[in-house]
Coordinates of C-alpha atoms and ligand atoms in Angstrom, one line a residue:
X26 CA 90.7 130.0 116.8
X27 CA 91.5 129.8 113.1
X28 CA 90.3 127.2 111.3
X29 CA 90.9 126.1 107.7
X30 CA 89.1 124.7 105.1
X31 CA 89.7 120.8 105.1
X32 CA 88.9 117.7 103.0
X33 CA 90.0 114.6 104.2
X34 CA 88.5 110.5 103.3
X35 CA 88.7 107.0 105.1
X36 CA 88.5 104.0 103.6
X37 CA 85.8 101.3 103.8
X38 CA 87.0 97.4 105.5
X39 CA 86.8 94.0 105.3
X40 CA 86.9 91.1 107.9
X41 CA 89.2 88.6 105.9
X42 CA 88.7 85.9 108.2
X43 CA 88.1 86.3 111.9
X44 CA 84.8 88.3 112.7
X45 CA 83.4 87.5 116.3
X46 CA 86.2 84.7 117.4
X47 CA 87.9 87.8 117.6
X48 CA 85.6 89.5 119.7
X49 CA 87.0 86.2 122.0
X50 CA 91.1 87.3 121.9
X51 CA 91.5 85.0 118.9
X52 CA 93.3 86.5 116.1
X53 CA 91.6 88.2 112.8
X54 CA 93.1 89.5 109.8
X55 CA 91.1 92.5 107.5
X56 CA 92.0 94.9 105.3
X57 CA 91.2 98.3 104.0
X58 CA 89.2 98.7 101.0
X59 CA 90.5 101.8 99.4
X60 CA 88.5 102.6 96.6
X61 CA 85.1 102.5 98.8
X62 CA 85.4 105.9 101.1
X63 CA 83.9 107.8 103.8
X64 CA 84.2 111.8 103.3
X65 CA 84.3 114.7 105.6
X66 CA 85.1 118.5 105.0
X67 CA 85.5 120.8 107.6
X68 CA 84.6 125.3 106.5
X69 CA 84.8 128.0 109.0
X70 CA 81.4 129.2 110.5
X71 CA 80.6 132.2 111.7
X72 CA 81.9 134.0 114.8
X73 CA 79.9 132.9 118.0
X74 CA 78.2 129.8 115.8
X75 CA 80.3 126.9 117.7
X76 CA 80.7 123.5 115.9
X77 CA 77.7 122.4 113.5
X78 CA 77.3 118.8 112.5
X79 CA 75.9 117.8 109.2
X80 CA 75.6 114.2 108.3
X81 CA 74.5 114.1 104.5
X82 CA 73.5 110.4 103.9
X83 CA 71.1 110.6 106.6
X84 CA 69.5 114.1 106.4
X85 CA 70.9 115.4 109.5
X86 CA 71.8 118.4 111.0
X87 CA 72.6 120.3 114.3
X88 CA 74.9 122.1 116.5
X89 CA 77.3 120.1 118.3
X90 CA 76.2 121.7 121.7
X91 CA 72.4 120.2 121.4
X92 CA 74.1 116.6 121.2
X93 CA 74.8 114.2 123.8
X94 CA 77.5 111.1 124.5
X95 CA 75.2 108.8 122.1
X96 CA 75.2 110.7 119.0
X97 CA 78.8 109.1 117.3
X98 CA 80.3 112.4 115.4
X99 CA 78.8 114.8 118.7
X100 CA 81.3 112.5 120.5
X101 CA 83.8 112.2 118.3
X102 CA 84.0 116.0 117.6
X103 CA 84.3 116.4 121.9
X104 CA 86.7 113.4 121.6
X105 CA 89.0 115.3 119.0
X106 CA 88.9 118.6 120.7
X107 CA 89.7 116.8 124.6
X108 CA 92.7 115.2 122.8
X109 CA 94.0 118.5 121.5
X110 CA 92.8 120.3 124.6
X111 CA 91.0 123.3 122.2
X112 CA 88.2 124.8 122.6
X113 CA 84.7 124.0 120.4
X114 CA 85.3 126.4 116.8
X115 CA 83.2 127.8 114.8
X116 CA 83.3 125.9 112.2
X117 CA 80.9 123.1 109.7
X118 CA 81.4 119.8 109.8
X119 CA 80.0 117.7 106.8
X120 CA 80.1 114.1 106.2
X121 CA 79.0 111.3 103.8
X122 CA 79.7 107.3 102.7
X123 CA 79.7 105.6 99.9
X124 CA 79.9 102.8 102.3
X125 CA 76.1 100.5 102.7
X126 CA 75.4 101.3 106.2
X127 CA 75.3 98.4 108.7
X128 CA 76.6 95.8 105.7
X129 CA 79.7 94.7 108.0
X130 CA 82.1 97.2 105.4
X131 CA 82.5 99.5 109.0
X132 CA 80.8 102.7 107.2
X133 CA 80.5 103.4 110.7
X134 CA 84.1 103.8 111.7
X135 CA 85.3 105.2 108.7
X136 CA 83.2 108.0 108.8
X137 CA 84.6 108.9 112.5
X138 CA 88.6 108.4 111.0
X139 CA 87.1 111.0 107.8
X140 CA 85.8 113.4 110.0
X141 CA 88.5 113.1 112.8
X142 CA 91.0 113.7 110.4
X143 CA 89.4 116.6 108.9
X144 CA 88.8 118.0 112.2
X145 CA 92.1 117.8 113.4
X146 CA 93.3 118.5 110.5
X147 CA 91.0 122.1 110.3
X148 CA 92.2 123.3 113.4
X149 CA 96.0 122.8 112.3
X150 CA 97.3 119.5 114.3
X151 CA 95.9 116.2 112.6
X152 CA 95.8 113.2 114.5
X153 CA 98.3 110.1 113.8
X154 CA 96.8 107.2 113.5
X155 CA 96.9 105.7 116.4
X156 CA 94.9 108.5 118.2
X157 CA 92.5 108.5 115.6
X158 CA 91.9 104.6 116.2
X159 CA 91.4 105.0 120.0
X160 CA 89.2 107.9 119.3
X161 CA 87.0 105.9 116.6
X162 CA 86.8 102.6 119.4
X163 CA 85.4 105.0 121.8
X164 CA 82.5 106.3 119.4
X165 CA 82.6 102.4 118.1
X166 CA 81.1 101.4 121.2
X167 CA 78.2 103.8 121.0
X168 CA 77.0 101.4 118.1
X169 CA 78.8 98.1 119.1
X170 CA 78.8 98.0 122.8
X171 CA 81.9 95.5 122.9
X172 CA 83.9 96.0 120.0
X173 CA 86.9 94.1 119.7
X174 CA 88.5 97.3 117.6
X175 CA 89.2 95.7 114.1
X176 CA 87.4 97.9 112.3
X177 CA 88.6 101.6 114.1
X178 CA 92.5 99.8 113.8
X179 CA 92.2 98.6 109.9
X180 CA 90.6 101.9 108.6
X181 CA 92.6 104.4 111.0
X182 CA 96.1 102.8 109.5
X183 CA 94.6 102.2 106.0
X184 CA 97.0 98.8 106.0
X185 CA 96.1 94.9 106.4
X186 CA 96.5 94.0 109.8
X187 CA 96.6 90.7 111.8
X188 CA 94.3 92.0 115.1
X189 CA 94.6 90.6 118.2
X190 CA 92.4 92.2 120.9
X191 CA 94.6 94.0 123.7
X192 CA 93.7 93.3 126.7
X193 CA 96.7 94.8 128.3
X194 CA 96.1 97.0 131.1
X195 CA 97.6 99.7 129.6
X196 CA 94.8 99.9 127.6
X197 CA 94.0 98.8 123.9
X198 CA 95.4 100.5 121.0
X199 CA 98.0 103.0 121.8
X200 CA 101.0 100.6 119.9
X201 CA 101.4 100.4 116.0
X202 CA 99.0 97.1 114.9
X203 CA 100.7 94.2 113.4
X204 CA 100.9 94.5 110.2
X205 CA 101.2 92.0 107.0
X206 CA 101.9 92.0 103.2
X207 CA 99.9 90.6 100.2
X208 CA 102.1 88.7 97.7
X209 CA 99.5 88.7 94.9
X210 CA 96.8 91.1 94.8
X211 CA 93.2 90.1 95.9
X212 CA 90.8 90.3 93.7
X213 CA 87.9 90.4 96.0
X214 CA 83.9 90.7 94.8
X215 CA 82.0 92.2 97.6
X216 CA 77.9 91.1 97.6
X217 CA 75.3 93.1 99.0
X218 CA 72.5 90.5 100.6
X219 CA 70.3 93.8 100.7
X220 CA 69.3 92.6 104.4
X221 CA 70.3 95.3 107.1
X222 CA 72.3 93.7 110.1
X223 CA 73.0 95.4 113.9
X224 CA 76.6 94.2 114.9
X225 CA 75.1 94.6 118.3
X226 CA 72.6 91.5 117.7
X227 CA 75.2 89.6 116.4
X228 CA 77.7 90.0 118.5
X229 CA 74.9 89.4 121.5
X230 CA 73.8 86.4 119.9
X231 CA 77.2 85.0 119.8
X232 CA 78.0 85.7 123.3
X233 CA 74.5 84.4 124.5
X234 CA 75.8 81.0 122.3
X235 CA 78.7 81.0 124.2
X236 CA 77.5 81.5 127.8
X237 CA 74.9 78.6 127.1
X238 CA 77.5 76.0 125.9
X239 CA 81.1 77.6 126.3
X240 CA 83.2 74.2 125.4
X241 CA 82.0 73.8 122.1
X242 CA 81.9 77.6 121.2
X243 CA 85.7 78.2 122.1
X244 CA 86.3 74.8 120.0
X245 CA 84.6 77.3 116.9
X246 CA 86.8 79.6 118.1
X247 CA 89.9 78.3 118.6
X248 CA 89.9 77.0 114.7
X249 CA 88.8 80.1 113.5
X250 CA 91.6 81.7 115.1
X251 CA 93.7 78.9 113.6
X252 CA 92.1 79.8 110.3
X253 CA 93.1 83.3 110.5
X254 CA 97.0 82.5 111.1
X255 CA 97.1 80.1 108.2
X256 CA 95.0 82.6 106.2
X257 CA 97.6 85.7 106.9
X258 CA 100.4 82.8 106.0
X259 CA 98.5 82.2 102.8
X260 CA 98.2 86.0 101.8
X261 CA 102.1 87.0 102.7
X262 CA 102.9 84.1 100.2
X263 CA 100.4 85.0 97.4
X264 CA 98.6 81.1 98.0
X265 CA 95.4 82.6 96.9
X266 CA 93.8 78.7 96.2
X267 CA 94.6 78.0 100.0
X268 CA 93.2 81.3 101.0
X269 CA 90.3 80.3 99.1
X270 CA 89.8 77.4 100.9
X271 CA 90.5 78.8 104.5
X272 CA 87.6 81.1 103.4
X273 CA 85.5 78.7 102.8
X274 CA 86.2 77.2 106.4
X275 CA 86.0 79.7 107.8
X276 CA 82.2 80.5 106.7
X277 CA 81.5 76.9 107.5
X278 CA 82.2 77.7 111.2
X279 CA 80.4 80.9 111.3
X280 CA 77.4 79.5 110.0
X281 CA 78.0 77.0 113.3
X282 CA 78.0 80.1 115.1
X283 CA 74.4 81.0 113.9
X284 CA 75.6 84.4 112.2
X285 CA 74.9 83.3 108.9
X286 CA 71.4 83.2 106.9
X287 CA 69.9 81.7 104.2
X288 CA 69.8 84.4 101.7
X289 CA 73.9 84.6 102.6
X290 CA 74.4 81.0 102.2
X291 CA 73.0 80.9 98.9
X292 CA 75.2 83.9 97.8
X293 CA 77.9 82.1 98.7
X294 CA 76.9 78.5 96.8
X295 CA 76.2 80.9 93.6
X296 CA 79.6 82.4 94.2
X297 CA 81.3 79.5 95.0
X298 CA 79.6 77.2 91.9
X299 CA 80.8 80.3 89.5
X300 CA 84.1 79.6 90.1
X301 CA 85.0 81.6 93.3
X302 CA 88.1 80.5 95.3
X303 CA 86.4 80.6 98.5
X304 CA 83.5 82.8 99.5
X305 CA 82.0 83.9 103.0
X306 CA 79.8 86.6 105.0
X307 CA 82.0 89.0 106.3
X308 CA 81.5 91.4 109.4
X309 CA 78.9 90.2 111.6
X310 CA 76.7 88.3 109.2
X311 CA 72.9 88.1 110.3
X312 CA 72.8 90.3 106.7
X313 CA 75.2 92.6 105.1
X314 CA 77.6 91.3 102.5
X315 CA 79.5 88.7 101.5
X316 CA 83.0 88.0 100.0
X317 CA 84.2 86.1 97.3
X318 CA 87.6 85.8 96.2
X319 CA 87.9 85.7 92.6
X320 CA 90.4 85.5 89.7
X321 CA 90.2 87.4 86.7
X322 CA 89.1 84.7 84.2
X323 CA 85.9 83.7 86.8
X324 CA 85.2 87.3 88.2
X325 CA 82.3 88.3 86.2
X326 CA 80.6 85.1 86.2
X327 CA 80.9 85.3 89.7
X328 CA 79.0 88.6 89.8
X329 CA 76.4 87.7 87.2
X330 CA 75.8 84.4 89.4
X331 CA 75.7 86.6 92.7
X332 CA 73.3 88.8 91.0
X333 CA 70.9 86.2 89.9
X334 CA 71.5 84.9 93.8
X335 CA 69.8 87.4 95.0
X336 CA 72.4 90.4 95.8
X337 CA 70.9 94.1 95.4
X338 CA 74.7 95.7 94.9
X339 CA 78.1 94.0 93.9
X340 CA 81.4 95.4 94.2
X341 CA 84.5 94.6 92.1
X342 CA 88.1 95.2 93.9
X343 CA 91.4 94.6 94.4
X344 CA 93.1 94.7 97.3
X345 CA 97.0 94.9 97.6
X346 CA 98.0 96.3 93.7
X347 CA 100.5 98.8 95.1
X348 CA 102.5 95.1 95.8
X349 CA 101.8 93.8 92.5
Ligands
PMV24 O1 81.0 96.0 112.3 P1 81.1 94.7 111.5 O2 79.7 94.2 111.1 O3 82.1 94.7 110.4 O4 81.6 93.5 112.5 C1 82.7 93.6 113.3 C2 83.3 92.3 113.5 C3 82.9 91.6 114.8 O5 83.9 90.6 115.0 C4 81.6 90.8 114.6 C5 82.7 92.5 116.0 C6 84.0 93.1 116.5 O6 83.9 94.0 117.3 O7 85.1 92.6 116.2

């Protein structure tokens, strides 16, 4: 089987408001971060060699054939080739992030859409997006368990999207997601807290929350879901000082929720006392980063004050310029 030489990227995401009520059927609305990027090139091997898998960020490599369901790109790759019904190639697989791993920015999914568009794209029939989402949520749940797939549905259609988990029978993910527009651009400052976090934990925590007092959990639900609408309202018409404040709420609850920390809270007062317009953790908290949207007068003392906070890494970007 011919296959060609391929480049192809992903972007990074982040939760705008949402993370975890979502996980609960409650809407959430994220967006693509296009100037953070996963990478994956695809050579031809030689004849007889089969598929080789070479993850660059974490030293890795080895043939497709010695991996098993668990390892994410040896099920992807199986994934990509079942949905074009072809047979393993010879061919190289490399990937790479500059994503922070396991920061709630879904380094894990994007790599999967990089490398399952190269793929498909190497042996001559890329993917749409939508297959390339449903193929991501399945390798998604190697690392998540139960995810409510966000993260596979924002980066695979590289658009802002208003998520609501399908539960349909049909199964989740085979329509177009809802989609929505940013007025004014956001100018977002992404915070690295340095502090490692597994979605799984967070997401178990929340449910083992839930299960021990369900009435007042879906309360915390129910507004963050609440939040979310208004939020996508406030980002359609460009109300960025109402976004900022539905961000704001929005972390108040998820510290209720017992995802937050205090190395994250204090991030967030820095951010917040500098002059942000709201700030939160986004993703699954217990670690990772935090958000803070900023304007263009207040941005860099907002990253200074970060910085002196605590955070190791701090992102400037602006999400939404093509509308501007
Ligand atoms: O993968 P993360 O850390 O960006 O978190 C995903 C968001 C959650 O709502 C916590 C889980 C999910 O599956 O939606």
């Amino acid at each position: 089987m011919p296959v060609k030489k391929v480049e192809r990227s992903a972007p990074g995401k982040i939760i705008l408001c949402g993370e975890h009520s979502v996980v609960y059927g409650h809407p959430a609305i994220a967006v693509p971060i296009s100037d953070m990027r996963s990478y994956a090139r695809v050579v031809p091997g030689p004849a007889g060699q089969g598929l080789r898998i070479c993850a660059l960020d974490l030293n890795q490599e080895c043939a497709l054939m010695e991996t098993t369901d668990t390892h994410p790109l040896g099920r992807l790759a199986r994934l990509v080739l079942r949905e074009l019904d072809l047979p393993e190639p010879d061919a190289v697989l490399t990937v790479a992030s500059e994503l922070p791993i396991a920061s709630g920015m879904g380094s894990g999914a994007s790599i999967s859409v990089a490398a399952a568009r190269a793929l498909s794209a190497a042996l001559g029939a890329e993917l749409p997006p939508e297959a390339i989402s449903r193929i991501t949520y399945e390798v998604e749940k190697i690392h998540h368990g139960t995810p409510s797939g966000i993260d596979n549905t924002v980066i695979a259609w590289e658009q802002p999207v208003y998520f609501v988990k399908d539960t349909s029978p049909r199964g989740p993910l085979d329509d177009r997601p809802e989609m929505f527009e940013i007025h004014a651009p956001l100018k977002l400052l992404i915070a690295n807290s340095g502090i490692a976090s597994s979605t799984k934990e967070a997401v178990d925590e929340v449910r083992r929350r839930w299960t021990a007092t369900p009435a007042y959990y879906d309360i915390v639900f129910n507004c963050i879901g609440a939040i979310a609408r208004a939020a996508r309202a406030a980002v359609e018409q460009g109300a960025l000082h109402a976004l900022g404040t539905l961000i704001n709420e929005n972390h108040e609850l998820l510290v209720k929720m017992g995802v937050s920390l205090p190395q994250l809270d204090q991030l967030i007062a820095a951010a917040r006392a500098a002059g942000a317009l709201g700030a939160k953790l986004t993703g699954s908290g217990q670690g990772g980063n935090i958000i803070a949207l900023v304007e263009d007068e207040t941005k860099d003392a907002v990253q200074k004050a970060v910085i002196k906070a605590g955070a190791v890494s701090v992102w400037q970007t602006t999400v939404g310029l093509q509308d501007a």
